[in-house]
Coordinates of C-alpha atoms in Angstrom, one line a residue:
Chain A
M44 CA -0.2 -0.1 -0.2
E45 CA 2.7 2.4 0.9
Q46 CA 4.4 1.7 -2.7
L47 CA 1.4 2.2 -4.2
M48 CA 0.7 5.8 -2.6
T49 CA 4.3 6.6 -3.5
D50 CA 3.9 5.8 -7.1
L51 CA 0.5 7.2 -7.1
K52 CA 2.0 10.6 -5.9
R53 CA 4.6 10.7 -9.1
Q54 CA 1.9 9.9 -11.5
I55 CA -0.5 12.6 -10.3
I56 CA 2.2 14.9 -10.3
E57 CA 3.5 13.9 -13.8
A58 CA 0.0 13.6 -15.3
L59 CA -1.3 17.0 -13.6
N60 CA 1.8 19.0 -14.4
L61 CA 2.4 19.9 -10.5
K62 CA 6.0 20.7 -11.2
H63 CA 5.9 22.8 -8.2
L64 CA 5.4 19.7 -5.7
K65 CA 7.7 16.9 -4.9
P66 CA 5.7 13.5 -4.2
E67 CA 6.6 14.0 -0.5
D68 CA 4.7 17.2 -0.6
I69 CA 1.4 15.6 -0.7
G70 CA 0.0 13.8 2.4
D71 CA -1.9 10.1 2.1
D72 CA -4.9 11.9 3.5
Q73 CA -4.6 15.5 2.0
P74 CA -7.6 16.4 0.5
L75 CA -7.1 16.6 -3.7
F76 CA -9.7 19.5 -4.5
V77 CA -10.5 22.7 -3.5
D78 CA -9.0 23.6 -0.4
G79 CA -6.0 20.8 -0.3
L80 CA -3.9 20.5 -3.3
G81 CA -6.5 22.5 -5.4
L82 CA -7.1 20.1 -8.4
D83 CA -10.0 21.1 -10.4
S84 CA -12.5 19.2 -12.8
I85 CA -10.0 18.7 -16.0
D86 CA -7.8 17.2 -13.2
A87 CA -10.5 14.9 -12.3
L88 CA -10.6 13.9 -15.9
E89 CA -7.3 13.5 -16.2
L90 CA -6.9 11.2 -13.1
I91 CA -9.4 8.9 -14.6
V92 CA -7.4 8.7 -17.5
L93 CA -4.1 7.9 -14.9
L94 CA -6.4 4.8 -13.7
Q95 CA -6.9 3.5 -17.0
Q96 CA -3.3 4.0 -18.3
H97 CA -1.3 2.9 -15.4
Y98 CA -3.7 0.4 -13.9
N99 CA -6.4 -0.3 -16.6
I100 CA -9.4 0.3 -14.2
K101 CA -12.4 2.2 -15.5
L102 CA -14.6 3.7 -13.5
A103 CA -17.9 2.7 -13.9
N104 CA -19.8 5.5 -12.1
P105 CA -18.5 8.4 -12.7
Q106 CA -20.8 9.8 -9.5
D107 CA -18.5 7.8 -7.3
G108 CA -15.5 10.1 -8.5
P109 CA -15.7 12.5 -5.4
Q110 CA -15.2 9.9 -3.1
I111 CA -12.8 7.7 -4.8
F112 CA -10.5 11.1 -5.7
K113 CA -10.8 12.3 -2.2
S114 CA -6.9 11.8 -1.6
V115 CA -4.2 9.6 -2.6
K116 CA -4.9 7.2 0.0
S117 CA -8.6 6.7 -1.2
I118 CA -7.5 6.1 -4.6
A119 CA -4.9 3.4 -3.7
E120 CA -7.6 1.7 -1.7
F121 CA -9.8 1.8 -5.0
I122 CA -7.1 0.7 -6.8
K123 CA -6.5 -2.3 -4.4
A124 CA -10.1 -3.2 -4.3
N125 CA -10.3 -3.1 -8.3
Q126 CA -7.3 -3.9 -10.0
P127 CA -7.6 -6.6 -12.3
A128 CA -6.1 -10.3 -11.1
Chain B
M1315 CA -5.9 60.3 -29.3
N1316 CA -4.8 56.8 -27.3
F1317 CA -1.0 55.8 -26.6
I1318 CA 1.3 52.9 -26.9
T1319 CA 2.6 52.9 -22.9
R1320 CA 4.4 49.5 -22.8
Y1321 CA 5.4 46.6 -24.6
S1322 CA 7.3 43.2 -24.4
H1323 CA 8.3 40.4 -26.8
V1324 CA 8.9 36.8 -26.1
R1325 CA 11.5 35.7 -29.3
N1326 CA 14.5 33.6 -30.0
R1327 CA 14.1 32.1 -26.5
S1328 CA 14.3 35.5 -25.0
L1329 CA 12.0 37.5 -22.5
I1330 CA 12.3 41.3 -23.0
R1331 CA 10.7 44.1 -21.7
Q1332 CA 10.5 47.6 -23.2
G1333 CA 13.2 46.5 -25.5
E1334 CA 15.6 45.3 -22.8
L1335 CA 16.8 41.7 -22.5
I1336 CA 15.3 40.2 -19.0
C1337 CA 16.0 36.3 -19.5
R1338 CA 17.4 34.2 -22.6
D1339 CA 18.2 30.7 -22.4
L1340 CA 19.0 28.8 -25.8
R1341 CA 19.2 25.4 -23.9
G1342 CA 16.6 22.6 -24.2
T1343 CA 13.5 22.8 -25.8
L1344 CA 11.0 25.7 -26.1
P1345 CA 8.8 24.4 -23.0
D1346 CA 11.7 23.9 -21.0
F1347 CA 12.7 27.5 -21.7
L1348 CA 9.4 28.8 -20.8
D1349 CA 9.3 26.7 -17.8
A1350 CA 12.5 28.3 -16.4
S1351 CA 12.0 31.7 -17.4
F1352 CA 8.9 31.4 -15.4
D1353 CA 10.9 30.1 -12.4
S1354 CA 13.6 32.4 -12.9
L1355 CA 10.8 35.6 -12.3
G1356 CA 9.6 34.2 -9.0
I1357 CA 5.7 34.1 -10.0
G1358 CA 3.9 32.0 -7.7
Y1359 CA 1.4 31.1 -9.9
P1360 CA 1.4 27.0 -10.4
K1361 CA -1.6 26.8 -12.8
F1362 CA 1.1 28.2 -15.4
Y1363 CA 3.0 24.6 -15.5
K1364 CA -0.5 22.9 -16.8
M1365 CA -1.2 25.6 -19.7
D1366 CA -0.5 24.8 -23.2
T1367 CA 2.8 26.6 -25.3
L1368 CA 0.7 29.2 -26.8
S1369 CA -0.8 30.3 -23.0
K1370 CA 2.4 30.0 -21.7
L1371 CA 4.0 32.4 -24.2
G1372 CA 0.8 34.9 -23.6
F1373 CA 1.3 34.8 -19.7
L1374 CA 4.8 35.6 -19.7
G1375 CA 4.3 38.3 -22.7
A1376 CA 1.7 39.8 -20.1
E1377 CA 3.8 39.4 -17.1
M1378 CA 6.4 41.4 -18.6
L1379 CA 3.9 44.1 -19.7
L1380 CA 2.1 44.5 -16.7
K1381 CA 4.2 43.6 -13.8
E1382 CA 5.2 46.8 -12.7
I1383 CA 2.0 48.7 -13.2
P1384 CA -1.1 48.5 -11.1
L1385 CA -3.5 48.2 -14.0
L1386 CA -6.3 47.7 -12.0
E1387 CA -5.6 50.5 -9.3
D1388 CA -6.2 52.4 -12.5
Y1389 CA -9.0 50.8 -14.2
D1390 CA -12.0 49.0 -13.3
P1391 CA -11.8 45.4 -14.6
F1392 CA -14.5 45.9 -17.2
Q1393 CA -12.3 48.9 -18.8
V1394 CA -9.4 46.7 -19.8
A1395 CA -9.8 44.9 -23.2
L1396 CA -7.7 42.0 -24.5
I1397 CA -7.2 41.7 -28.6
L1398 CA -5.0 39.3 -29.9
S1399 CA -3.9 37.6 -33.0
N1400 CA -1.8 35.1 -34.4
A1401 CA -1.2 33.0 -37.4
Y1402 CA -1.1 29.5 -36.1
G1403 CA -4.5 29.4 -33.5
S1404 CA -4.2 26.7 -31.5
L1405 CA -2.8 24.0 -34.3
D1406 CA 0.5 23.6 -31.8
T1407 CA -1.7 22.0 -29.3
D1408 CA -4.5 20.7 -31.7
M1409 CA -1.8 18.2 -33.4
K1410 CA -0.4 17.0 -29.6
Y1411 CA -4.1 16.6 -28.7
F1412 CA -4.7 14.7 -31.8
E1413 CA -1.7 12.3 -30.7
S1414 CA -3.0 11.5 -27.4
T1415 CA -6.0 10.5 -29.3
K1416 CA -4.5 7.6 -30.7
T1417 CA -4.1 6.4 -27.1
V1418 CA -6.0 8.0 -24.5
P1419 CA -7.3 11.5 -25.3
S1420 CA -6.1 14.2 -22.9
P1421 CA -8.8 16.1 -21.3
A1422 CA -5.9 19.0 -20.4
L1423 CA -4.7 19.3 -23.9
F1424 CA -8.2 19.0 -25.4
V1425 CA -9.3 22.4 -22.8
Y1426 CA -6.5 24.4 -24.7
T1427 CA -7.8 23.3 -28.4
L1428 CA -8.9 26.9 -29.0
P1429 CA -6.4 30.3 -29.1
N1430 CA -8.9 32.3 -27.5
I1431 CA -8.0 30.2 -24.2
A1432 CA -4.6 31.7 -24.1
A1433 CA -6.7 34.9 -23.9
G1434 CA -8.7 33.4 -21.1
E1435 CA -5.3 32.6 -19.1
I1436 CA -4.4 36.1 -19.3
C1437 CA -7.4 37.5 -18.2
I1438 CA -7.7 35.3 -15.4
R1439 CA -4.2 36.2 -14.2
N1440 CA -4.7 40.0 -14.7
G1441 CA -8.3 40.2 -13.6
I1442 CA -9.2 41.7 -17.1
K1443 CA -12.9 41.6 -17.8
G1444 CA -13.2 44.1 -20.7
E1445 CA -13.9 43.3 -24.5
N1446 CA -11.9 40.8 -26.1
A1447 CA -11.0 38.9 -29.1
F1448 CA -8.4 36.6 -30.9
F1449 CA -7.6 37.0 -34.8
I1450 CA -6.1 34.7 -37.1
W1451 CA -3.9 36.6 -39.4
P1452 CA -1.1 35.5 -41.7
R1453 CA 1.3 37.8 -40.0
F1454 CA 1.4 40.3 -37.6
D1455 CA -0.9 43.0 -39.4
A1456 CA -0.1 46.5 -37.8
K1457 CA -2.8 48.1 -39.4
Q1458 CA -5.4 46.0 -38.9
M1459 CA -4.4 45.6 -35.2
H1460 CA -4.1 49.5 -35.1
N1461 CA -7.6 50.0 -36.4
Y1462 CA -9.5 47.1 -34.2
V1463 CA -8.0 48.6 -31.0
E1464 CA -9.0 52.0 -31.9
L1465 CA -12.5 50.9 -32.3
V1466 CA -12.4 49.3 -29.2
M1467 CA -11.0 52.1 -27.4
A1468 CA -13.6 54.5 -28.9
A1469 CA -15.9 52.7 -26.8
D1470 CA -17.1 55.0 -23.6
N1471 CA -16.3 52.2 -21.0
T1472 CA -12.8 50.9 -22.6
Q1473 CA -9.7 52.9 -21.0
A1474 CA -7.0 50.3 -21.8
C1475 CA -6.1 47.5 -24.1
V1476 CA -3.6 44.9 -24.3
A1477 CA -2.8 43.9 -27.6
G1478 CA -0.8 42.2 -29.9
W1479 CA 0.9 38.8 -31.3
V1480 CA 0.8 35.1 -29.7
D1481 CA 2.4 32.8 -31.9
V1482 CA 3.6 29.4 -31.8
M1483 CA 4.2 26.1 -33.9
G1484 CA 6.7 23.6 -33.0
S1485 CA 10.1 25.8 -32.2
H1486 CA 8.6 28.8 -34.0
H1487 CA 7.7 31.3 -31.3
D1488 CA 6.9 34.9 -31.6
V1489 CA 5.3 37.1 -29.1
F1490 CA 4.6 41.0 -29.0
L1491 CA 2.2 42.7 -26.6
Y1492 CA 1.7 46.1 -25.9
L1493 CA -0.4 48.1 -23.8
A1494 CA -3.0 50.9 -25.2
E1495 CA -3.9 53.6 -23.1
K1496 CA -6.3 56.5 -23.0
K1497 CA -4.1 58.4 -20.9
E1498 CA -0.3 59.0 -21.4
R1499 CA 2.5 58.0 -19.2
G1500 CA 6.0 58.6 -19.4
N1501 CA 7.9 57.9 -22.8
A1502 CA 4.7 56.9 -24.5
L1503 CA 4.2 56.9 -28.3
V1504 CA 0.8 57.8 -30.2
H1505 CA -0.8 54.6 -31.1
A1506 CA 0.0 54.2 -34.7
A1507 CA 0.2 50.9 -37.0
V1508 CA 3.5 53.0 -37.9
H1509 CA 4.8 52.8 -34.5
L1510 CA 3.4 49.3 -33.9
Q1511 CA 5.2 47.9 -37.1
K1512 CA 8.5 49.4 -35.7
L1513 CA 8.1 47.9 -32.4
Y1514 CA 7.2 44.6 -33.5
E1515 CA 10.2 44.5 -35.6
L1516 CA 12.4 45.4 -32.8
K1517 CA 15.6 45.4 -34.1
G1518 CA 18.7 43.4 -32.1
Y1519 CA 16.5 40.4 -31.3
G1520 CA 15.7 38.7 -34.9
T1521 CA 12.1 38.4 -36.1
A1522 CA 9.6 35.6 -37.4
N1523 CA 11.1 35.4 -41.0
D1524 CA 12.0 32.0 -40.2
R1525 CA 8.7 30.9 -39.1
S1526 CA 7.7 28.0 -41.7
E1527 CA 11.0 26.5 -41.2
E1528 CA 11.1 26.3 -37.3
A1529 CA 7.3 25.0 -37.3
N1530 CA 8.2 21.8 -39.2
H1531 CA 10.7 20.8 -36.1

């Protein structure tokens, strides 16, 4: 789980062009949107693409997005629970 | 009568304010140069890194132009207009987006597949809410630009206008921005097509004559 979260932070920084951040700047439970990391709706779409490209997971119900993309930890838990065998 | 009170260029990997070289870096790619220039200016605006190349060029040109003058202390946001032009529209980003569609289309690239998004980024950064337009012309057209800016500034509400040329395709890049105002500031030129052409050409830093060759890279 720790390694997955570290990988996710690096992938998020690269995919979302967060060049002012390093992986260690992002807390495991830190909110990603609004007051946290300040991501926006386009970033949310890029996160969906990231899940598809890196983990081969398609978001079946976009309405689940706010809960899944709450933090790096919640994304990692979602990946663990849904990664194809 | 209107005046050209400020001007800036981004050309040949150089940021130039009022004809004075601010920074230059010929190493790396054009995006490398733009990010390094942004970092060297010490501007705390993380959204810059997310922009496409056209928006980054416009953003840096506008920073050169407006950094030292408190535009919104003098004017209401609705009194400031923004009129831009270029030759390639958003083609540089359109092609990158097209490439991404061969695997998974990138939403972040898609949102920049219109040239007026660059105008929007400048407006958001500088709080500009007045009239705006983005023209596609074969080359910088001082006469057309002068005419349109004069037309916009003839409207009662418009007191100032950020205007000019922001063009990119591949490694080709060429930015000339200027501030037109109804009021005169120190060393201002009269807003006239002949002055715009001279300022655009800016002796000593090269011009965009090699556009088609650079655009192929």
